[in-house]
Short mmCIF file of C-alpha atoms in Angstrom, two decimals:
data_model
loop_
_atom_site.label_atom_id
_atom_site.label_comp_id
_atom_site.label_asym_id
_atom_site.label_seq_id
_atom_site.Cartn_x
_atom_site.Cartn_y
_atom_site.Cartn_z
CA MET L 1 5.79 -0.53 -2.20
CA SER L 2 6.97 1.40 -5.34
CA SER L 3 8.42 4.45 -6.99
CA ARG L 4 5.81 6.90 -5.50
CA LEU L 5 4.05 6.15 -2.05
CA TYR L 6 0.38 5.05 -2.57
CA TYR L 7 -1.85 7.17 -0.56
CA GLN L 8 -4.74 6.97 1.89
CA PRO L 9 -8.13 8.19 1.61
CA MET L 10 -9.11 10.91 3.61
CA PRO L 11 -12.55 10.28 5.02
CA GLU L 12 -14.17 11.94 8.09
CA ILE L 13 -11.92 12.21 11.18
CA GLU L 14 -13.63 9.50 13.06
CA ALA L 15 -12.97 7.03 10.41
CA TYR L 16 -9.52 8.50 9.27
CA TYR L 17 -6.92 5.91 9.90
CA MET L 18 -5.74 4.84 6.40
CA PRO L 19 -1.91 4.60 6.12
CA GLN L 20 0.34 5.96 3.68
CA PHE L 21 1.44 3.50 1.06
CA PRO L 22 4.56 2.99 -1.17
CA THR L 23 3.69 2.73 -4.98
CA LEU L 24 5.27 2.75 -8.30
CA ASP L 25 5.56 5.43 -10.86
CA LYS L 26 2.14 5.37 -12.49
CA GLN L 27 3.39 4.06 -15.83
CA LEU L 28 3.19 0.42 -15.68
CA CYS L 29 0.42 -2.15 -16.73
CA TYR L 30 -0.07 -5.82 -17.56
CA GLY L 31 -0.85 -8.04 -20.42
CA GLY L 32 0.72 -9.61 -23.38
CA SER L 33 0.25 -11.50 -26.36
CA SER L 34 2.33 -14.44 -27.86
CA GLN L 35 3.07 -14.87 -31.25
CA GLY L 36 5.13 -17.65 -33.06
CA ILE L 37 8.61 -18.60 -31.65
CA HIS L 38 10.00 -17.67 -34.83
CA SER L 39 8.67 -13.99 -34.66
CA SER L 40 10.52 -11.09 -33.39
CA ILE L 41 10.82 -10.34 -29.72
CA LEU L 42 9.86 -6.74 -29.85
CA ASN L 43 6.82 -7.57 -32.40
CA SER L 44 5.64 -10.08 -30.15
CA CYS L 45 4.75 -8.10 -27.27
CA GLU L 46 1.62 -5.91 -26.72
CA HIS L 47 0.88 -4.17 -23.40
CA ASN L 48 -2.36 -3.74 -21.91
CA CYS L 49 -4.24 -1.92 -18.90
CA THR L 50 -7.33 -3.39 -17.45
CA GLN L 51 -8.98 -0.97 -15.12
CA GLU L 52 -11.51 -2.99 -13.36
CA SER L 53 -14.13 -2.40 -10.54
CA SER L 54 -13.94 -0.07 -7.92
CA LEU L 55 -15.37 0.16 -4.32
CA ALA L 56 -18.71 2.06 -3.70
CA ASN L 57 -18.80 4.39 -0.93
CA GLY L 58 -15.90 3.18 0.98
CA SER L 59 -17.31 -0.53 1.27
CA PHE L 60 -16.71 -3.65 -0.43
CA ALA L 61 -19.48 -3.53 -2.81
CA VAL L 62 -18.37 -3.82 -6.24
CA TYR L 63 -19.44 -2.09 -9.32
CA ASN L 64 -18.06 -3.76 -12.55
CA SER L 65 -16.91 -1.37 -15.19
CA PRO L 66 -13.85 -2.68 -17.11
CA SER L 67 -12.35 -0.66 -19.57
CA THR L 68 -9.13 -1.79 -21.45
CA LEU L 69 -6.12 0.47 -22.95
CA SER L 70 -3.46 -0.83 -24.63
CA PHE L 71 -0.14 0.35 -26.14
CA SER L 72 2.43 -1.12 -28.38
CA PRO L 73 6.06 -1.26 -27.36
CA ASN L 74 6.83 1.80 -28.95
CA GLY L 75 4.11 3.49 -27.07
CA SER L 76 1.41 3.80 -29.83
CA PRO L 77 -2.31 2.70 -29.26
CA VAL L 78 -3.36 -0.70 -29.94
CA SER L 79 -7.09 -1.38 -30.57
CA GLN L 80 -9.37 -3.23 -28.53
CA GLN L 81 -9.80 -6.18 -31.02
CA GLU L 82 -5.85 -6.31 -31.18
CA SER L 83 -5.25 -6.18 -27.51
CA GLN L 84 -5.81 -8.52 -24.60
CA SER L 85 -6.28 -8.20 -21.00
CA TYR L 86 -6.37 -10.01 -17.81
CA PRO L 87 -9.66 -11.96 -17.14
CA SER L 88 -11.76 -10.69 -14.57
CA ASP L 89 -13.94 -13.71 -14.16
CA PRO L 90 -11.33 -15.86 -11.56
CA HIS L 91 -12.89 -19.05 -13.22
CA HIS L 92 -12.64 -18.42 -17.04
CA SER L 93 -9.79 -17.15 -19.36
CA PRO L 94 -10.74 -16.35 -22.51
CA ASP L 95 -8.45 -17.98 -25.56
CA HIS L 96 -5.14 -16.43 -26.20
CA ASN L 97 -5.39 -14.47 -22.85
CA TYR L 98 -2.39 -13.75 -20.73
CA GLY L 99 -3.82 -16.06 -17.93
CA SER L 100 -4.72 -19.51 -17.61
CA PRO L 101 -7.89 -20.96 -15.86
CA ILE L 102 -7.36 -21.06 -12.09
CA SER L 103 -6.58 -24.75 -12.30
CA GLY L 104 -3.38 -23.88 -13.63
CA SER L 105 -3.43 -27.30 -15.26
CA CYS L 106 -0.24 -28.82 -16.84
CA ILE L 107 0.40 -28.05 -20.76
CA THR L 108 2.02 -31.50 -20.86
CA ASP L 109 0.28 -34.48 -19.86
CA ASP L 110 1.99 -37.66 -21.44
CA VAL L 111 5.13 -39.12 -22.92
CA ASN L 112 4.23 -37.90 -26.38
CA ASP L 113 3.55 -34.36 -25.48
CA PHE L 114 6.76 -34.34 -23.59
CA ARG L 115 8.65 -35.58 -26.77
CA ASN L 116 6.90 -32.96 -28.81
CA LYS L 117 8.06 -30.17 -26.42
CA LEU L 118 11.52 -31.53 -26.38
CA ARG L 119 11.45 -31.46 -30.28
CA GLU L 120 9.92 -28.21 -30.09
CA LEU L 121 12.60 -26.69 -28.46
CA GLU L 122 15.18 -28.72 -30.32
CA THR L 123 14.24 -27.25 -33.48
CA VAL L 124 13.92 -23.73 -32.18
CA MET L 125 17.67 -23.95 -30.72
CA LEU L 126 19.40 -26.27 -33.14
CA GLY L 127 17.28 -26.38 -36.45
CA PRO L 128 14.90 -28.80 -37.93
CA ASP L 129 17.71 -31.55 -38.77
CA SER L 130 19.08 -32.15 -35.27
CA ASP L 131 19.12 -35.49 -33.61
CA ILE L 132 19.62 -35.07 -30.26
CA ILE L 133 15.88 -36.11 -29.51
CA ASP L 134 16.93 -39.47 -30.54
CA SER L 135 19.84 -39.29 -28.23
CA ILE L 136 18.01 -38.20 -25.25
CA GLU L 137 15.27 -41.00 -25.86
CA SER L 138 18.17 -43.49 -26.00
CA THR L 139 19.61 -42.20 -22.99
CA PHE L 140 16.26 -42.32 -21.06
CA GLN L 141 15.79 -45.86 -22.20
CA ASN L 142 19.42 -46.73 -20.76
CA GLY L 143 18.73 -45.27 -17.33
CA THR L 144 21.97 -42.99 -17.61
CA SER L 145 22.38 -39.64 -17.22
CA ILE L 146 22.87 -36.86 -20.12
CA GLU L 147 26.81 -36.02 -19.81
CA SER L 148 26.22 -32.40 -21.73
CA PRO L 149 25.28 -29.94 -18.91
CA GLU L 150 23.22 -27.96 -21.63
CA MET L 151 21.47 -30.95 -22.55
CA GLU L 152 20.82 -31.75 -18.90
CA SER L 153 19.28 -28.25 -18.27
CA LEU L 154 17.48 -28.57 -21.38
CA ARG L 155 15.96 -31.90 -19.98
CA GLN L 156 14.99 -30.53 -16.63
CA ILE L 157 13.26 -27.50 -18.47
CA VAL L 158 11.15 -29.90 -20.65
CA GLU L 159 10.21 -31.76 -17.46
CA ALA L 160 9.34 -28.96 -15.57
CA ILE L 161 7.07 -27.86 -18.26
CA SER L 162 5.52 -31.15 -18.30
CA ARG L 163 4.80 -31.16 -14.53
CA GLY L 164 3.69 -27.65 -14.25
CA ASP L 165 6.48 -26.48 -12.13
CA LEU L 166 5.98 -22.86 -12.69
CA LYS L 167 8.82 -21.65 -10.35
CA HIS L 168 11.39 -23.69 -12.28
CA VAL L 169 10.38 -22.55 -15.72
CA LEU L 170 10.22 -18.93 -14.48
CA ILE L 171 13.58 -19.03 -13.32
CA ALA L 172 14.76 -20.67 -16.58
CA CYS L 173 13.17 -17.97 -18.50
CA ALA L 174 14.76 -15.43 -16.66
CA LYS L 175 18.20 -17.03 -17.03
CA ALA L 176 17.69 -17.21 -20.79
CA VAL L 177 16.79 -13.43 -20.80
CA SER L 178 20.06 -12.89 -18.63
CA ASP L 179 22.08 -14.59 -21.13
CA ASN L 180 20.65 -12.95 -23.98
CA ASP L 181 19.26 -16.29 -25.31
CA LEU L 182 16.27 -14.67 -27.07
CA LEU L 183 14.74 -17.67 -28.87
CA MET L 184 15.13 -19.93 -25.57
CA ALA L 185 13.23 -17.10 -23.85
CA GLN L 186 10.75 -16.46 -26.31
CA TRP L 187 9.70 -20.22 -26.37
CA LEU L 188 9.66 -20.34 -22.51
CA MET L 189 7.34 -17.07 -22.48
CA ASP L 190 5.25 -18.99 -24.72
CA GLU L 191 5.11 -21.74 -22.37
CA LEU L 192 4.51 -19.64 -19.20
CA ARG L 193 1.82 -17.65 -20.81
CA GLN L 194 -0.47 -20.78 -20.47
CA MET L 195 0.76 -21.59 -17.14
CA VAL L 196 0.09 -18.49 -15.28
CA SER L 197 -2.89 -16.76 -13.87
CA VAL L 198 -3.95 -13.70 -12.24
CA SER L 199 -6.69 -15.82 -10.43
CA GLY L 200 -4.87 -18.88 -9.51
CA GLU L 201 -2.55 -20.13 -6.90
CA PRO L 202 -0.14 -17.51 -5.19
CA ILE L 203 2.68 -18.68 -7.52
CA GLN L 204 0.46 -18.40 -10.68
CA ARG L 205 -0.69 -14.91 -10.04
CA LEU L 206 2.90 -13.77 -8.92
CA GLY L 207 4.10 -15.69 -11.92
CA ALA L 208 1.90 -13.56 -14.50
CA TYR L 209 3.63 -10.17 -12.93
CA MET L 210 6.94 -11.65 -13.19
CA LEU L 211 6.29 -12.71 -16.71
CA GLU L 212 5.12 -9.40 -17.57
CA GLY L 213 8.56 -7.95 -16.07
CA LEU L 214 10.59 -10.39 -18.40
CA VAL L 215 8.17 -9.41 -21.54
CA ALA L 216 8.70 -5.74 -20.75
CA ARG L 217 12.51 -6.03 -20.21
CA LEU L 218 13.02 -7.68 -23.77
CA ALA L 219 10.25 -5.39 -25.20
CA SER L 220 12.25 -2.11 -24.43
CA SER L 221 15.17 -1.18 -22.13
CA GLY L 222 16.24 1.95 -20.01
CA SER L 223 14.30 5.15 -20.58
CA SER L 224 11.71 3.46 -22.91
CA ILE L 225 10.58 1.18 -20.33
CA TYR L 226 7.96 3.36 -19.21
CA ARG L 227 6.78 4.70 -22.81
CA ALA L 228 6.23 1.08 -23.86
CA LEU L 229 4.09 0.29 -20.75
CA LYS L 230 2.46 3.66 -20.17
CA CYS L 231 -1.29 3.29 -19.12
CA LYS L 232 -3.76 5.24 -17.21
CA GLU L 233 -4.06 5.02 -13.54
CA PRO L 234 -7.15 3.77 -11.89
CA ALA L 235 -9.37 6.75 -10.32
CA CYS L 236 -7.75 7.83 -7.07
CA ASP L 237 -10.64 6.55 -5.07
CA ASP L 238 -10.39 2.98 -6.47
CA LEU L 239 -6.49 2.99 -5.98
CA LEU L 240 -7.19 4.11 -2.32
CA SER L 241 -9.47 1.61 -1.80
CA TYR L 242 -7.15 -1.07 -3.05
CA MET L 243 -4.84 0.10 -0.71
CA HIS L 244 -7.25 -0.20 2.12
CA ILE L 245 -7.97 -3.73 1.46
CA LEU L 246 -4.06 -4.47 1.60
CA TYR L 247 -3.69 -2.57 4.72
CA GLU L 248 -6.38 -4.43 6.36
CA VAL L 249 -5.49 -7.91 5.14
CA CYS L 250 -1.71 -7.84 5.82
CA PRO L 251 0.21 -6.34 8.99
CA TYR L 252 2.97 -4.70 6.88
CA PHE L 253 2.01 -1.40 6.98
CA LYS L 254 0.63 -1.13 10.43
CA PHE L 255 3.64 -3.09 11.89
CA GLY L 256 5.94 -0.34 10.13
CA TYR L 257 4.09 2.60 11.11
CA MET L 258 3.27 1.33 14.61
CA SER L 259 6.97 1.02 15.26
CA ALA L 260 8.09 4.23 14.07
CA ASN L 261 5.49 6.12 15.99
CA GLY L 262 6.24 4.12 19.13
CA ALA L 263 10.13 5.13 18.99
CA ILE L 264 8.94 8.79 18.31
CA ALA L 265 6.53 8.86 21.31
CA GLU L 266 9.31 7.27 23.40
CA ALA L 267 11.72 9.77 22.60
CA MET L 268 9.37 12.81 22.91
CA LYS L 269 8.03 11.83 26.23
CA ASP L 270 9.40 14.62 28.21
CA GLU L 271 9.34 17.30 25.42
CA ASN L 272 7.20 20.29 25.22
CA ARG L 273 7.63 21.14 21.65
CA VAL L 274 7.94 18.30 19.03
CA HIS L 275 8.87 18.89 15.33
CA ILE L 276 8.13 15.85 13.22
CA ILE L 277 9.78 15.74 9.41
CA ASP L 278 7.86 13.17 7.45
CA PHE L 279 10.05 12.39 3.95
CA GLN L 280 6.96 11.04 2.19
CA ILE L 281 3.87 12.40 3.92
CA GLY L 282 1.22 10.82 1.27
CA GLN L 283 -2.20 11.59 3.12
CA GLY L 284 -0.54 11.82 6.80
CA SER L 285 -2.46 9.16 8.15
CA GLN L 286 0.35 7.93 10.20
CA TRP L 287 0.52 10.60 12.40
CA ILE L 288 -3.49 10.33 13.60
CA THR L 289 -2.73 7.71 16.41
CA LEU L 290 0.50 9.74 17.48
CA ILE L 291 -1.44 12.90 17.55
CA GLN L 292 -4.28 10.85 19.70
CA ALA L 293 -1.44 9.51 22.04
CA PHE L 294 0.17 12.80 22.87
CA ALA L 295 -3.03 13.93 23.54
CA ALA L 296 -3.38 11.63 26.59
CA ARG L 297 -0.05 12.35 27.69
CA PRO L 298 0.38 12.88 31.51
CA GLY L 299 0.94 16.39 32.15
CA GLY L 300 -0.65 17.44 28.85
CA PRO L 301 0.43 17.16 25.41
CA PRO L 302 3.52 19.08 23.58
CA HIS L 303 3.03 21.68 20.81
CA ILE L 304 3.26 19.54 17.79
CA ARG L 305 4.66 20.60 14.32
CA ILE L 306 4.87 18.31 11.15
CA THR L 307 6.57 19.22 8.21
CA GLY L 308 5.14 17.20 5.28
CA ILE L 309 7.50 16.30 2.32
CA ASP L 310 5.64 15.01 -0.81
CA ASP L 311 6.00 15.81 -4.69
CA SER L 312 3.12 16.87 -7.12
CA THR L 313 2.45 13.06 -7.90
CA SER L 314 0.69 12.58 -4.65
CA ALA L 315 -1.88 15.22 -5.53
CA TYR L 316 -3.34 12.52 -7.67
CA ALA L 317 -4.44 10.57 -4.87
CA ARG L 318 -5.32 13.27 -2.61
CA GLY L 319 -7.19 15.43 -5.15
CA GLY L 320 -5.06 18.29 -4.18
CA GLY L 321 -1.88 19.67 -2.50
CA LEU L 322 -0.37 19.25 0.75
CA ASN L 323 -2.69 21.83 2.32
CA ILE L 324 -5.45 19.02 2.55
CA VAL L 325 -3.28 16.99 4.85
CA GLY L 326 -2.49 20.06 6.94
CA LYS L 327 -6.16 21.20 7.13
CA ARG L 328 -7.14 17.68 8.32
CA LEU L 329 -4.46 17.07 10.64
CA SER L 330 -5.12 20.59 12.46
CA LYS L 331 -8.73 19.60 12.59
CA LEU L 332 -7.96 16.31 14.54
CA ALA L 333 -5.59 18.19 16.81
CA GLU L 334 -8.17 20.88 17.62
CA LEU L 335 -10.71 18.12 18.38
CA VAL L 336 -8.26 16.30 20.84
CA LYS L 337 -6.87 19.84 21.92
CA VAL L 338 -3.38 19.34 20.74
CA PRO L 339 -1.39 22.63 19.81
CA PHE L 340 -0.56 21.88 16.21
CA GLU L 341 1.09 23.37 13.19
CA PHE L 342 1.32 22.00 9.58
CA HIS L 343 4.47 22.87 7.26
CA ALA L 344 4.13 21.77 3.70
CA ALA L 345 7.43 20.99 1.34
CA ALA L 346 5.98 20.24 -2.02
CA MET L 347 8.91 18.37 -3.26
CA SER L 348 10.53 15.29 -4.11
CA GLY L 349 12.86 13.82 -1.07
CA CYS L 350 15.73 14.14 -3.51
CA GLU L 351 15.19 17.81 -3.97
CA VAL L 352 15.20 18.57 -0.05
CA GLN L 353 17.49 21.28 1.26
CA VAL L 354 17.70 22.19 4.62
CA GLU L 355 16.03 25.57 4.04
CA ASN L 356 12.99 23.49 3.09
CA LEU L 357 12.49 22.13 6.24
CA GLY L 358 11.75 24.98 8.70
CA VAL L 359 13.83 23.96 11.63
CA ARG L 360 13.41 26.18 14.65
CA PRO L 361 15.54 26.46 17.82
CA GLY L 362 13.76 24.92 20.80
CA GLU L 363 11.97 22.05 19.30
CA ALA L 364 12.83 18.37 19.54
CA LEU L 365 13.23 17.00 16.07
CA ALA L 366 12.01 13.58 14.82
CA VAL L 367 12.65 12.55 11.28
CA ASN L 368 10.47 9.84 9.76
CA PHE L 369 11.67 7.58 6.86
CA ALA L 370 9.04 4.97 6.28
CA PHE L 371 9.27 3.19 3.15
CA VAL L 372 10.77 5.88 1.26
CA LEU L 373 14.39 5.78 1.52
CA HIS L 374 14.67 3.05 -1.02
CA HIS L 375 13.29 5.21 -3.75
CA MET L 376 16.21 7.52 -3.37
CA PRO L 377 18.98 6.85 -5.93
CA ASP L 378 22.62 6.01 -4.20
CA GLU L 379 25.97 5.91 -5.58
CA SER L 380 25.26 3.13 -8.00
CA VAL L 381 22.57 5.44 -9.76
CA SER L 382 24.05 8.94 -9.34
CA THR L 383 27.26 10.93 -8.34
CA LYS L 384 24.61 12.97 -6.02
CA ASN L 385 24.06 9.74 -4.16
CA HIS L 386 20.82 11.49 -2.52
CA ARG L 387 20.45 8.13 -0.21
CA ASP L 388 23.27 9.21 1.81
CA ARG L 389 23.14 12.97 1.16
CA LEU L 390 19.88 12.95 2.90
CA LEU L 391 21.23 10.90 5.96
CA ARG L 392 23.86 13.34 6.57
CA LEU L 393 21.59 16.28 6.20
CA VAL L 394 19.41 14.91 8.73
CA LYS L 395 22.14 14.34 10.95
CA SER L 396 23.30 17.80 10.63
CA LEU L 397 20.03 18.82 12.14
CA SER L 398 20.88 16.99 15.33
CA PRO L 399 17.47 15.19 15.48
CA LYS L 400 16.48 13.23 18.78
CA VAL L 401 15.38 10.24 17.00
CA VAL L 402 15.20 9.08 13.23
CA THR L 403 12.83 6.38 12.20
CA LEU L 404 13.42 3.49 9.47
CA VAL L 405 11.19 1.23 8.05
CA GLU L 406 12.18 -0.68 4.91
CA GLN L 407 11.33 -3.96 3.22
CA GLU L 408 13.92 -6.55 3.94
CA SER L 409 14.98 -7.32 0.31
CA ASN L 410 18.34 -7.11 -1.48
CA THR L 411 17.54 -5.61 -4.92
CA ASN L 412 19.37 -2.25 -5.21
CA THR L 413 22.56 -3.25 -6.72
CA ALA L 414 22.15 -6.87 -7.55
CA ALA L 415 22.81 -7.86 -11.20
CA PHE L 416 19.41 -8.81 -13.14
CA PHE L 417 19.37 -12.59 -12.44
CA PRO L 418 20.12 -12.87 -9.01
CA ARG L 419 17.96 -9.72 -8.35
CA PHE L 420 14.93 -11.82 -10.27
CA LEU L 421 15.51 -14.73 -7.87
CA GLU L 422 15.11 -12.48 -4.98
CA THR L 423 12.10 -10.91 -6.08
CA LEU L 424 10.45 -14.09 -6.59
CA ASP L 425 11.28 -15.36 -3.30
CA TYR L 426 10.43 -12.05 -1.44
CA TYR L 427 6.82 -11.52 -3.25
CA MET L 428 6.18 -15.16 -3.02
CA ALA L 429 5.79 -14.75 0.58
CA MET L 430 3.58 -11.63 0.24
CA PHE L 431 1.28 -13.40 -2.10
CA GLU L 432 1.15 -16.56 0.08
CA SER L 433 0.14 -14.38 3.07
CA ILE L 434 -2.44 -12.45 1.00
CA ASP L 435 -3.75 -15.84 -0.05
CA VAL L 436 -4.18 -16.64 3.57
CA THR L 437 -6.06 -13.73 4.70
CA LEU L 438 -7.99 -12.45 1.60
CA PRO L 439 -10.43 -14.91 0.19
CA ARG L 440 -9.67 -16.26 -3.14
CA GLU L 441 -13.19 -15.40 -4.59
CA HIS L 442 -12.75 -11.77 -3.28
CA LYS L 443 -13.87 -9.71 -6.32
CA GLU L 444 -11.31 -6.93 -5.68
CA ARG L 445 -8.03 -9.38 -5.47
CA ILE L 446 -6.91 -8.77 -8.86
CA ASN L 447 -6.90 -5.02 -8.74
CA VAL L 448 -5.54 -5.24 -5.10
CA GLU L 449 -2.61 -7.41 -6.23
CA GLN L 450 -1.99 -5.56 -9.63
CA HIS L 451 -2.11 -1.81 -8.24
CA CYS L 452 -0.27 -2.47 -4.85
CA LEU L 453 2.35 -4.96 -5.83
CA ALA L 454 2.58 -6.11 -9.14
CA ARG L 455 3.86 -2.76 -10.69
CA ASP L 456 6.80 -2.86 -8.08
CA VAL L 457 7.81 -6.40 -9.47
CA VAL L 458 7.55 -5.17 -13.08
CA ASN L 459 9.73 -2.17 -12.28
CA ILE L 460 12.24 -4.28 -10.37
CA ILE L 461 12.51 -6.96 -13.30
CA ALA L 462 12.19 -4.59 -16.14
CA CYS L 463 13.83 -1.67 -15.50
CA GLU L 464 17.62 -0.22 -14.93
CA GLU L 465 19.47 2.99 -13.92
CA THR L 466 17.24 5.80 -13.02
CA GLU L 467 13.95 4.11 -14.47
CA ARG L 468 14.12 1.55 -11.91
CA VAL L 469 13.00 2.96 -8.44
CA GLU L 470 12.67 -0.07 -6.59
CA ARG L 471 15.73 -0.29 -5.04
CA HIS L 472 15.62 -2.47 -1.63
CA GLU L 473 18.45 -2.83 0.76
CA LEU L 474 18.92 -5.24 3.56
CA LEU L 475 18.98 -3.67 6.83
CA GLY L 476 22.76 -4.75 7.27
CA LYS L 477 23.46 -2.17 4.55
CA TRP L 478 21.07 0.69 6.02
CA ARG L 479 23.06 0.22 9.23
CA SER L 480 26.24 0.95 7.48
CA ARG L 481 24.87 4.15 5.69
CA PHE L 482 23.37 5.35 8.97
CA ARG L 483 26.83 4.61 10.88
CA MET L 484 28.82 6.40 8.25
CA ALA L 485 26.40 9.32 8.43
CA GLY L 486 27.37 9.65 12.23
CA PHE L 487 24.31 8.10 13.67
CA ALA L 488 24.06 5.61 16.68
CA PRO L 489 21.20 2.96 17.35
CA TYR L 490 18.19 4.18 19.46
CA PRO L 491 17.08 1.60 21.68
CA LEU L 492 13.41 -0.10 21.00
CA SER L 493 10.83 0.30 23.45
CA SER L 494 9.59 -2.86 25.27
CA LEU L 495 6.29 -1.41 25.43
CA VAL L 496 5.81 -0.78 21.58
CA ASN L 497 7.16 -4.51 20.98
CA ALA L 498 4.40 -5.83 23.11
CA THR L 499 1.97 -3.76 21.46
CA ILE L 500 3.07 -4.95 17.78
CA LYS L 501 2.74 -8.82 19.13
CA THR L 502 -0.59 -8.14 20.10
CA LEU L 503 -1.34 -6.68 16.86
CA LEU L 504 -0.11 -9.86 15.19
CA GLU L 505 -2.44 -12.25 17.18
CA ASN L 506 -5.11 -10.70 14.99
CA TYR L 507 -3.53 -12.27 11.82
CA CYS L 508 -2.38 -15.91 10.73
CA ASP L 509 -0.04 -17.52 12.90
CA LYS L 510 2.52 -17.76 10.17
CA TYR L 511 3.45 -14.13 10.56
CA ARG L 512 6.51 -13.95 13.10
CA LEU L 513 8.06 -10.76 14.96
CA GLN L 514 11.58 -11.06 15.98
CA GLU L 515 13.87 -8.66 17.65
CA ARG L 516 17.46 -8.92 16.57
CA ASP L 517 20.41 -6.61 16.79
CA GLY L 518 18.33 -3.43 17.97
CA ALA L 519 15.90 -3.89 15.21
CA LEU L 520 12.44 -5.67 14.74
CA TYR L 521 11.57 -7.83 11.79
CA LEU L 522 8.42 -8.87 10.72
CA GLY L 523 8.20 -11.89 8.70
CA TRP L 524 6.03 -14.81 7.04
CA MET L 525 7.20 -17.85 7.94
CA ASN L 526 11.04 -18.15 7.43
CA ARG L 527 11.18 -15.09 5.22
CA ASP L 528 11.78 -11.59 6.47
CA LEU L 529 9.72 -8.95 4.75
CA VAL L 530 9.89 -5.53 6.83
CA ALA L 531 12.33 -4.40 9.19
CA SER L 532 12.06 -1.38 11.50
CA CYS L 533 14.73 0.43 13.72
CA ALA L 534 15.37 3.78 15.23
CA TRP L 535 18.77 5.93 15.27
CA LYS L 536 19.88 9.18 16.93
#
């Protein structure tokens, strides 16, 4: 889920079922080093890239071949002796590493430590001669509350550190960053580095990446964020393997693609010529099951033409241009005896104009927006407002159905601090769901979470303006945009809904599926994560 779609591997046709995946621009990496609390914020940040193991021959066998590349905030290389990386061993973290042991034990275990931590924070904030510690201790002894809101907040922070309340400390650190309280932020970052772990509990793992986002936000800003965090992308085969694992252990993408395909199949059930425009086709795997379904349609399949839109970034994962997608979809269609054409539009969705889409008279048109529209800048980013421009363009083509699948999160126009809180809540649900379905000892867990989810988190927290490409909106806002563009809701298929419910039976019972106001919501416990709907 990020600035560019993650892409599916392209195996032989019989095994060709991987979906496309959203991903961030290939420029974020993770790691960090801490220096003394009085050091400069900018000088305390080192950013590292760890490429770990890869899957062999499409299986879950692992070859461990760690390599580390680090960059300083100004983009210059840092030697391996100076750099640090996440631990690949889930039960051990080297000294001064970013993560902590899997236990995530508290760093303050007794009253004396509590007092020392409070004294440390007081010294940082108010100088070595302050007497607030004595005042606080006197207050504790008298059983009364601290009158000053600032001191009450400080006391709560130190208590949270004492009991290992990572969520509380993360929020306090984000608030300090939001308030530009650099000394407080640096102090809390130093504490957080000892509490987070990429191999620990869900909150420890997510906390490691959220902390990296906070470090990146302070270490740089705006257009220099990516340069400060620039690192090498894993080999495309490795990246696709990580996507495959996530796809298999979590139903989010299956749900989204299945619901979109169901709406298209329902709308086109009586059509003889079908044109599908996919605004981020990736590897094109979403269309495998739909082509197969059309092949089995009573009365014979329609003639299918797919226009695949994708920019040059996708070539990295495919190992070539869009012609690869066209050839392999054509081969599948030939095997199942479906008349098929493929039209390639090698460009970003923001660049699309009507003449790029190859629309022909006599074809029933379906347009697919699956996990892609939130990457399009809107009126808050650009006067061109490509998000709404594309909807108006599509409406002018008179499509029979338009499908929308998006993460149910509110990060587009939110200010930094509420955006941080929303990101923490949303991705906490995702990390918890992964923890249930992917065994903790799985050797590729760190790579799966880092390359599939963590860079999205860092982009949301660290970046602003055009550099922030993860800009999710709640379905209510998408509804407003579609209606302003002239669309009306397309009714959901009860058959598709029943099929998706059957799909979820293969997963943890904490997943839930709800239909509300003409849309389907897939959630984890009480948190909606993905919403799907259709328009006409």
